[in-house]
Coordinates of C-alpha atoms and ligand atoms in Angstrom, one line a residue:
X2 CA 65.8 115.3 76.5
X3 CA 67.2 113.0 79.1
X4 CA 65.0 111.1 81.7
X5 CA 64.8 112.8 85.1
X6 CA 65.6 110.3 88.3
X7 CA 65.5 111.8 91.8
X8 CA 68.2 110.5 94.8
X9 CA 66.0 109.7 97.7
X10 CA 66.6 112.3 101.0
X11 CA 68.6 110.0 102.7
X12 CA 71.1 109.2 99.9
X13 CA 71.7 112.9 98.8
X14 CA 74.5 114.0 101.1
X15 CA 76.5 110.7 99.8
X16 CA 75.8 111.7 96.1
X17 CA 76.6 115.3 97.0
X18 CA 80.1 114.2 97.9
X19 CA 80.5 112.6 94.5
X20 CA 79.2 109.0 94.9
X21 CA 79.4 108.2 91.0
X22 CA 77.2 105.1 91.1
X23 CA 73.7 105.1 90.9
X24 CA 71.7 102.2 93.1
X25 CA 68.3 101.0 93.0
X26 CA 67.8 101.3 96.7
X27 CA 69.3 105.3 96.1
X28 CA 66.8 106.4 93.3
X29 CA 63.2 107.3 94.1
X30 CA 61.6 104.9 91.0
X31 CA 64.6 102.8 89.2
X32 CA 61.5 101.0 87.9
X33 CA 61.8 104.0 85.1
X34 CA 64.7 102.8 83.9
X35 CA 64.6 100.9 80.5
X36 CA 66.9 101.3 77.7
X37 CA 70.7 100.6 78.9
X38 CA 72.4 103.8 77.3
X39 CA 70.1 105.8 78.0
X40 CA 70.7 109.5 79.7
X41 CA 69.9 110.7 82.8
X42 CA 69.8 114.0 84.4
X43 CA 70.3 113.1 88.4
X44 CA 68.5 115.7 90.5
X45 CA 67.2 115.4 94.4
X46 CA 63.6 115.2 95.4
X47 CA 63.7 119.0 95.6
X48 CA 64.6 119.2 92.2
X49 CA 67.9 119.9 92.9
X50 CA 70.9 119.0 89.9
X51 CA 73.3 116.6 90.9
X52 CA 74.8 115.5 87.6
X53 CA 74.5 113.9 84.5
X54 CA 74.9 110.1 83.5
X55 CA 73.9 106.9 82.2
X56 CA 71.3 103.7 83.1
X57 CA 73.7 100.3 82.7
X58 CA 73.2 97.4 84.8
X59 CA 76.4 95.9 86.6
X60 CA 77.0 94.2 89.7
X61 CA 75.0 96.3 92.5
X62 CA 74.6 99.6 90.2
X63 CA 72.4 100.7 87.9
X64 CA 74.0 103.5 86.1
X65 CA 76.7 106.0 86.5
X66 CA 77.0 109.7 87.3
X67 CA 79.9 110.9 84.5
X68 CA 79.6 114.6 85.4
X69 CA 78.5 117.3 88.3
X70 CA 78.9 120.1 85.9
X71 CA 75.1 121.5 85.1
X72 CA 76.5 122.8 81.7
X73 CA 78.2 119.7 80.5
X74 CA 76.9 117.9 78.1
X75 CA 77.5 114.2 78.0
X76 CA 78.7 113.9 73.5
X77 CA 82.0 113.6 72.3
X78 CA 84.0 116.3 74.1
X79 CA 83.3 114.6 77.6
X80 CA 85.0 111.6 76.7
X81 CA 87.6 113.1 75.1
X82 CA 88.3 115.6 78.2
X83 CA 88.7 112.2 80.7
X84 CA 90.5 110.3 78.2
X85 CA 93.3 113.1 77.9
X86 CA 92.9 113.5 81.7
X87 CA 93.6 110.0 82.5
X88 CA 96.8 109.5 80.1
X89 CA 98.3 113.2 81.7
X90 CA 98.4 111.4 84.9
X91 CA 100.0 108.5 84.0
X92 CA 102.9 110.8 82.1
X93 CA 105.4 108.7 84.1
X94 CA 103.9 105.4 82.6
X95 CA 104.0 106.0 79.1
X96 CA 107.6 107.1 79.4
X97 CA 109.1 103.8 81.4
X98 CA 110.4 101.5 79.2
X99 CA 111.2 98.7 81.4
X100 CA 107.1 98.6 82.1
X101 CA 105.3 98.7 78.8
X102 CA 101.9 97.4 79.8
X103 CA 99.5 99.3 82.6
X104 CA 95.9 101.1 83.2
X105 CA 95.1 104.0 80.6
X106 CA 91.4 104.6 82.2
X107 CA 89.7 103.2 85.4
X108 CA 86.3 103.8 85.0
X109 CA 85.3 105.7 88.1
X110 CA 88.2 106.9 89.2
X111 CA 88.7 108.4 85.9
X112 CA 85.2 110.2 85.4
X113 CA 83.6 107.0 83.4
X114 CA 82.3 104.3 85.0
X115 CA 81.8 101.0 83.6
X116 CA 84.5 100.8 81.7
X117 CA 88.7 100.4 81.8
X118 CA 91.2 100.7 79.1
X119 CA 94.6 98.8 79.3
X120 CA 97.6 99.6 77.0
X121 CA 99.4 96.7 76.4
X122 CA 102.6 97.7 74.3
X123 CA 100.6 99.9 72.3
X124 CA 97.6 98.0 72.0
X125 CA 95.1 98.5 73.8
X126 CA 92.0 96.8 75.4
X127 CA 89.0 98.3 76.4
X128 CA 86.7 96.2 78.8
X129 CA 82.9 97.3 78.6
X130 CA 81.3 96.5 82.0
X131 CA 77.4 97.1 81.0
X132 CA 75.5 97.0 77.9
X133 CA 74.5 100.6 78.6
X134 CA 78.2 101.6 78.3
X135 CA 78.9 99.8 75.3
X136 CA 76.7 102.2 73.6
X137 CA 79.0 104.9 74.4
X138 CA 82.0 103.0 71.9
X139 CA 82.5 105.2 69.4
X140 CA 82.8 108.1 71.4
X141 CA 85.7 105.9 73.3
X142 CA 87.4 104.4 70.3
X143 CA 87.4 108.0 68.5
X144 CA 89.0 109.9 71.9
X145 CA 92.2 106.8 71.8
X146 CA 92.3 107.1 68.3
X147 CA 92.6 111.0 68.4
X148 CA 94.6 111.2 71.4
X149 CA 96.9 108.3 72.0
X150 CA 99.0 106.5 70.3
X151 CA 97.9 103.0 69.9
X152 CA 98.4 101.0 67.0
X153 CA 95.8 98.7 67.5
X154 CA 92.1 98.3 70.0
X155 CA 90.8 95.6 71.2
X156 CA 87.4 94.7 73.5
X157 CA 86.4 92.7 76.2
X158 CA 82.4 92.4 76.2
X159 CA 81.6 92.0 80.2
X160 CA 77.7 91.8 80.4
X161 CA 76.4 88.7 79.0
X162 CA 75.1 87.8 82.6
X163 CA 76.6 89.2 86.0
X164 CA 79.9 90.5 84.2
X165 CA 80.3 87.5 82.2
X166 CA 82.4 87.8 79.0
X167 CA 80.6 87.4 75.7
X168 CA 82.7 85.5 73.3
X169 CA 83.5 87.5 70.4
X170 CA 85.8 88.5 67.8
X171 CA 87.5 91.2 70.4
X172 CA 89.9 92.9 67.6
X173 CA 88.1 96.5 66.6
X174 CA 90.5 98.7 64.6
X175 CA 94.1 99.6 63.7
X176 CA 96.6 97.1 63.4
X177 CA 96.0 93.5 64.8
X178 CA 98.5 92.7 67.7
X179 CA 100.3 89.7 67.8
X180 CA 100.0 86.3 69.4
X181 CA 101.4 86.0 72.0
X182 CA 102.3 90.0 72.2
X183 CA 105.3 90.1 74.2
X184 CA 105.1 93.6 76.7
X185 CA 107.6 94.2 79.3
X186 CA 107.1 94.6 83.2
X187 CA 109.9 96.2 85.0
X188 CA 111.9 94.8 82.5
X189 CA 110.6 91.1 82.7
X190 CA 108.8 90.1 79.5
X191 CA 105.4 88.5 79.4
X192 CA 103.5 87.2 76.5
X193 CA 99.9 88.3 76.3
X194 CA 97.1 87.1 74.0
X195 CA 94.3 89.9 73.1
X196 CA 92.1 88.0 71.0
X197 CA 92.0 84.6 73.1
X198 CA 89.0 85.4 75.6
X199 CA 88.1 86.7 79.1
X200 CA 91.2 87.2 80.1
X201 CA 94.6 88.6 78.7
X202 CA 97.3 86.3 80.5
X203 CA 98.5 88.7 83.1
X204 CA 96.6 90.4 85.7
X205 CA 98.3 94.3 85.7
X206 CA 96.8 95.1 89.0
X207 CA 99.7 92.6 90.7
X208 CA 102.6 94.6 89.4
X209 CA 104.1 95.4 92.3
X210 CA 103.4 92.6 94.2
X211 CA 105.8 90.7 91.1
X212 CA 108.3 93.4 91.5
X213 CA 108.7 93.3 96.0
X214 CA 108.6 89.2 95.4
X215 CA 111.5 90.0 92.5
X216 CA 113.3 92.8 94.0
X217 CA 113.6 91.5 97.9
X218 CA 111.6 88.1 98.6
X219 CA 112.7 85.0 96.7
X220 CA 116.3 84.9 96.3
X221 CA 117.5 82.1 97.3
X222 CA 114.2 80.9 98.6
X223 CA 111.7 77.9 97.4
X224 CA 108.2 79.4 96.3
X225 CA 105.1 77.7 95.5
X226 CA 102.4 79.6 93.7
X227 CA 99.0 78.5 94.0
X228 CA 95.9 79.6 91.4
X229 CA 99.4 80.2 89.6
X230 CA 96.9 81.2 86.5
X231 CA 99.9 81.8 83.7
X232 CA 102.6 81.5 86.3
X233 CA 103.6 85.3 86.5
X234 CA 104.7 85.5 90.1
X235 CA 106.8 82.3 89.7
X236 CA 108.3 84.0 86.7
X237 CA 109.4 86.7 88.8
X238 CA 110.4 84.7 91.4
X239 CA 112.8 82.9 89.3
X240 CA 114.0 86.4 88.1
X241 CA 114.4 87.5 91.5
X242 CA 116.9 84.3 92.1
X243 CA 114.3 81.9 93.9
X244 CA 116.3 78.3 94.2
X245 CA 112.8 77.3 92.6
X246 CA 109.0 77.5 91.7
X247 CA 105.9 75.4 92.1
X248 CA 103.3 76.6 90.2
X249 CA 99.8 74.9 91.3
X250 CA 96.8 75.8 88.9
X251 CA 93.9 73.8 88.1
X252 CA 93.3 74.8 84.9
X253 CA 94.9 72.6 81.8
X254 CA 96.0 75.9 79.9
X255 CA 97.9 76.7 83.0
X256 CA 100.8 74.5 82.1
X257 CA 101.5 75.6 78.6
X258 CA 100.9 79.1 79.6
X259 CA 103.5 79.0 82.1
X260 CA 105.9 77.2 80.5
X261 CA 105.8 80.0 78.0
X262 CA 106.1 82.2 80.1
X263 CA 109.3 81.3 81.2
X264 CA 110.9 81.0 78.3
X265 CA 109.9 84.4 76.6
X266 CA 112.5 85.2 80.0
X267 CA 114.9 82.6 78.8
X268 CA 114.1 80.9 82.1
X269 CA 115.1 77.2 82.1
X270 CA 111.5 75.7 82.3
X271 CA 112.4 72.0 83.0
X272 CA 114.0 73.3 86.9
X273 CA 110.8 74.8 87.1
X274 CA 107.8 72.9 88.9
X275 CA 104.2 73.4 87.1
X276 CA 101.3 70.9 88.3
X277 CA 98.0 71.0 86.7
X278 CA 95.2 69.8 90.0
X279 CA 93.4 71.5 92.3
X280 CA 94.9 73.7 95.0
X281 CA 93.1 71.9 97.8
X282 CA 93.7 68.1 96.4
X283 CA 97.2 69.6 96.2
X284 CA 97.5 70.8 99.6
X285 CA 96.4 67.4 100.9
X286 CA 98.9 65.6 99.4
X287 CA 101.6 68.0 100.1
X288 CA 101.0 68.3 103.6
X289 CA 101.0 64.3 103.4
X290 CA 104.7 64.6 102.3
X291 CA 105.2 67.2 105.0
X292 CA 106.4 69.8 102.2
X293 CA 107.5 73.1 103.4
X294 CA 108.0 76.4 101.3
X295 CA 109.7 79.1 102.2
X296 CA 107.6 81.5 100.3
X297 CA 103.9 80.3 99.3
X298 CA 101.6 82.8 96.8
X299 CA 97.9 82.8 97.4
X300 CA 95.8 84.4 95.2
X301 CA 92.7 82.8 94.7
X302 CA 89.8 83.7 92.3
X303 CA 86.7 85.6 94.4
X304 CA 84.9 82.1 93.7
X305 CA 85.6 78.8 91.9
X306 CA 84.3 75.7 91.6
X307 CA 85.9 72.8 90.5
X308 CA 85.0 69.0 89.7
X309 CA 86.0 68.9 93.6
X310 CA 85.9 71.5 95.4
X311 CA 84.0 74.9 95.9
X312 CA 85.5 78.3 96.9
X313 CA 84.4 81.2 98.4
X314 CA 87.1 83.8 99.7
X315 CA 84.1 85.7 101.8
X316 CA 83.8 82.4 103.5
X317 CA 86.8 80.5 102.8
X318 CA 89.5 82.6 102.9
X319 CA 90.4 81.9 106.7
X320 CA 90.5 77.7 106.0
X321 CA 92.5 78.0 102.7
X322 CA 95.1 80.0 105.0
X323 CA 95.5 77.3 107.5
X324 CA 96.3 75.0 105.2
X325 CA 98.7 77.2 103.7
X326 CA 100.1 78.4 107.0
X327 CA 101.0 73.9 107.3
X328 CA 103.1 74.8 104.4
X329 CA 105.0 77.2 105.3
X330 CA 108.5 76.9 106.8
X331 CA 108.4 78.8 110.2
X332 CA 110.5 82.4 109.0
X333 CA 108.8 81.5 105.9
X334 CA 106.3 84.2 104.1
X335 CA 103.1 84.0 102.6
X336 CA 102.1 86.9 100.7
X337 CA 97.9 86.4 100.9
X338 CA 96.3 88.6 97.9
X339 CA 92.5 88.6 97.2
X340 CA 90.8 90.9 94.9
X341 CA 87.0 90.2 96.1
X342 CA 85.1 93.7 96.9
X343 CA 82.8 91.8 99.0
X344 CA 85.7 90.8 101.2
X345 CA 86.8 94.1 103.5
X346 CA 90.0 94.6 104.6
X347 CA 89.7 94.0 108.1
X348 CA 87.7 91.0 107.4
X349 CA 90.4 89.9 105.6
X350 CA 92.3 90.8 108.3
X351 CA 90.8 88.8 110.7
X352 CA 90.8 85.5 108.8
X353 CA 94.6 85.5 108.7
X354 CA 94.8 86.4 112.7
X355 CA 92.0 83.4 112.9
X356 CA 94.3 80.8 110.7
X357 CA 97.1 81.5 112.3
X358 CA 95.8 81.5 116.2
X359 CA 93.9 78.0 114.5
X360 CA 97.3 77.0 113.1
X361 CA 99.2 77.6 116.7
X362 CA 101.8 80.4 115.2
X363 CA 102.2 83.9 115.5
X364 CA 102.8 86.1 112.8
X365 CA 104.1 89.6 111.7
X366 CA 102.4 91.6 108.9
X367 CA 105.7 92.9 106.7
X368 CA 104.0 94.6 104.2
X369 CA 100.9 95.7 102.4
X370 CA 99.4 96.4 99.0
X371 CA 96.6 98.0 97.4
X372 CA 95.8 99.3 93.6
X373 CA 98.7 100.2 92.0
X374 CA 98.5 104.1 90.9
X375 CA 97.8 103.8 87.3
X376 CA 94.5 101.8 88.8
X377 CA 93.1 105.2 90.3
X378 CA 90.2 105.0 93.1
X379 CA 87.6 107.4 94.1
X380 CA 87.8 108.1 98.0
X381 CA 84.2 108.4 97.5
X382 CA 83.9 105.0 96.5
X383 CA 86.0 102.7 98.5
X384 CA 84.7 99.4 97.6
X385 CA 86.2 100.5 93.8
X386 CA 89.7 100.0 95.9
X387 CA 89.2 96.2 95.9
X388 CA 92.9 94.7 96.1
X389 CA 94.2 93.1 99.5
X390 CA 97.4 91.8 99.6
X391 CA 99.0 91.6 103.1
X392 CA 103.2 89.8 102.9
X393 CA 102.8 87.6 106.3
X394 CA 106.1 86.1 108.2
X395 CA 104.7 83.1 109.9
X396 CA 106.6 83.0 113.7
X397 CA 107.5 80.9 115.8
X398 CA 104.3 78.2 117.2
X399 CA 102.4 80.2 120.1
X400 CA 103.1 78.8 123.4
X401 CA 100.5 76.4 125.0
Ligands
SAH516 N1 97.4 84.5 90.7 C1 97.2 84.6 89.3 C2 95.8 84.9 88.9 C3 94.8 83.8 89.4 S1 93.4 83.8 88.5 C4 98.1 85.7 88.7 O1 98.5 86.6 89.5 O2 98.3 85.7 87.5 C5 92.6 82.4 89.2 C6 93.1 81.1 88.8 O3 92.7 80.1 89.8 C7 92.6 80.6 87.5 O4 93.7 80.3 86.6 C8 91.9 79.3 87.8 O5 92.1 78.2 86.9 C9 92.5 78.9 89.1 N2 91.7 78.1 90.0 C10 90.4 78.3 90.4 N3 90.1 77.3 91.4 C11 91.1 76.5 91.6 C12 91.4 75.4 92.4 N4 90.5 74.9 93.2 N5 92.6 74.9 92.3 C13 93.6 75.4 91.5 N6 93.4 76.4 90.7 C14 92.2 77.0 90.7

């Protein structure tokens, strides 16, 4: 029998419209929720059925609804039904070669949430954002076995604390990938570990951010790419003809992982400029040498904190762009990504008007991006639509 929790009056219309995530604030008693897995039939305070779901503990949330139909039941033919749901709309995906790695399942927009599944060249990688979702893994790993055609799974644990990854063994069945895994993006390779932490080596969400910066933005042009992580913009900058790359990361992994990078592209790697420090000691000194870019790459993590410096993009977003803006050749471009939900978009929007009024230029917004379509979104739930990345021309400086 699953446990009964009722939306408060106030929250029903919301959940009515297909709200999938269950809040403490939105249930009448959350304090009845124990045991993350467990089942819950979602109903008003009339008694009324909303849907069926699961008690799991993420970010703001405390469960998820996974269906509004009164006769489904939540067992293996629910999975399977939203696994083969979610790889019939990305038909087009699995049938371009020049892109082999991209979103199979995006937890809420796909019917599940808490959890996504990547496909990396056949592989693919499940992250589990709750305990309570993890208990629903062999119902997962049975639907991609039975309907897909991976040769190998791997998982990313998310819930030690606050999404935190728990460090594991991530390989779960089939064949083990291997290291690096080389998967193609629009015909650019990159190498990918599965089994070497949090993170895979390439964040999928960007793709077509890489491909406008390849395709039309740094040919001939000098880019510097800051939190440069594994260097993948630079590596399509340099495919797209840049005259060359700075790749600025703080991290000491960055500067083998980028050098590899380029040369799974056959990229010469010794014309290419990779510096291990922190963006903002960085910025300093460059601004000291009165460097100028003509295209500069911000994408910063949501927060960081380094041996000397803290970041916040909900607070610091607006200072880092200044400082950027100092570095950018006037007709020059910045292309200003962030991927914090916390951080609207017309907050975001008013820190790059603020930097640049601060700064003394004007500007003109080229181009925008959000989730690429593989990562589907709810239009119920617009904070699950969390990537911001505006491509900025700075202008001539305003007149006094
Ligand atoms: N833009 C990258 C992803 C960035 S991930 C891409 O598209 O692939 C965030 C990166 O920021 C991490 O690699 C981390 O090491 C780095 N980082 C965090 N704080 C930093 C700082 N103050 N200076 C430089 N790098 C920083």
């Amino acid at each position: 029998m699953d446990k009964t929790v009722k939306i408060k009056q106030s929250f029903e219309k919301k959940y009515r419209q297909g709200y999938p995530l269950l809040t403490e604030e939105a249930l009448v008693s959350s304090g009845k929720l124990h045991e993350e897995g467990e089942l819950l039939q979602v109903v008003t305070e009339d008694g009324d059925f909303i849907g069926y779901g699961y008690h799991g503990r993420q970010n703001k949330g405390v469960g998820w609804i996974l269906t509004h139909r009164e006769h489904e039941a939540i067992d293996q033919r629910l999975f399977d039904r939203k696994l083969i749901e979610a790889v019939g709309r990305r038909s087009a995906f699995f049938l371009d070669e020049t892109t082999t790695a991209f979103r199979v399942f995006n937890g809420e927009g796909d019917g599940i949430g808490g959890v996504t599944i990547d496909n990396y060249a056949g592989y693919y990688v499940i992250q589990w954002y709750s305990r309570g979702v993890y208990q629903f893994k062999d119902y997962i790993v049975h639907a991609l076995q039975t309907y897909t055609d991976c040769i190998g799974i791997y998982e990313k644990k998310r819930f030690a604390k606050k999404g935190e990854y728990v460090e594991d063994n991530d390989f779960v069945s089939g064949e083990e990938a291997p290291s690096p895994l080389i998967v193609k993006e629009n015909g650019v390779n990159l190498a990918v570990y599965l089994n070497d932490g949090a993170m895979t080596g390439i964040f999928l969400d960007q793709r077509e951010v890489r491909k406008m910066l390849m395709d039309h933005l740094a040919a001939d042009r000098s880019v510097l790419n800051t939190f440069s992580y594994t260097g993948a913009f630079s590596v399509f900058a340099a495919m797209g003809g840049a005259s060359g790359t700075t790749s600025v990361d703080v991290a000491n992994r960055s500067l083998e992982k980028t050098s590899e990078q380029f040369r799974v592209n056959h990229l010469p790697v010794e014309s290419q400029k990779i510096i291990v420090d922190d963006v903002f000691v960085y910025y300093k000194r460059a601004t000291k040498r009165e460097e100028e870019y003509d295209v500069v790459v911000v994408d910063p993590p949501s927060f960081a904190r380094t041996k000397k410096t803290t970041f916040s993009a909900a607070k610091d977003y607006a200072k880092l762009l200044k400082e950027t803006i100092a570095l950018t050749r006037t007709g020059g471009t910045i292309v200003a990504s962030t991927n914090h939900a916390g951080l609207s978009r017309k907050k975001f929007r008013s820190f790059i008007d603020q930097a640049f009024d601060e700064a003394g230029h004007t500007y003109r917004i080229v181009e925008q991006f959000r989730l690429p379509e593989d990562f589907v979104t709810l239009e119920e739930f617009p904070e699950g639509n969390y990537l911001k990345v505006y491509v900025i021309e700075k202008l001539k400086a305003k007149e006094a």
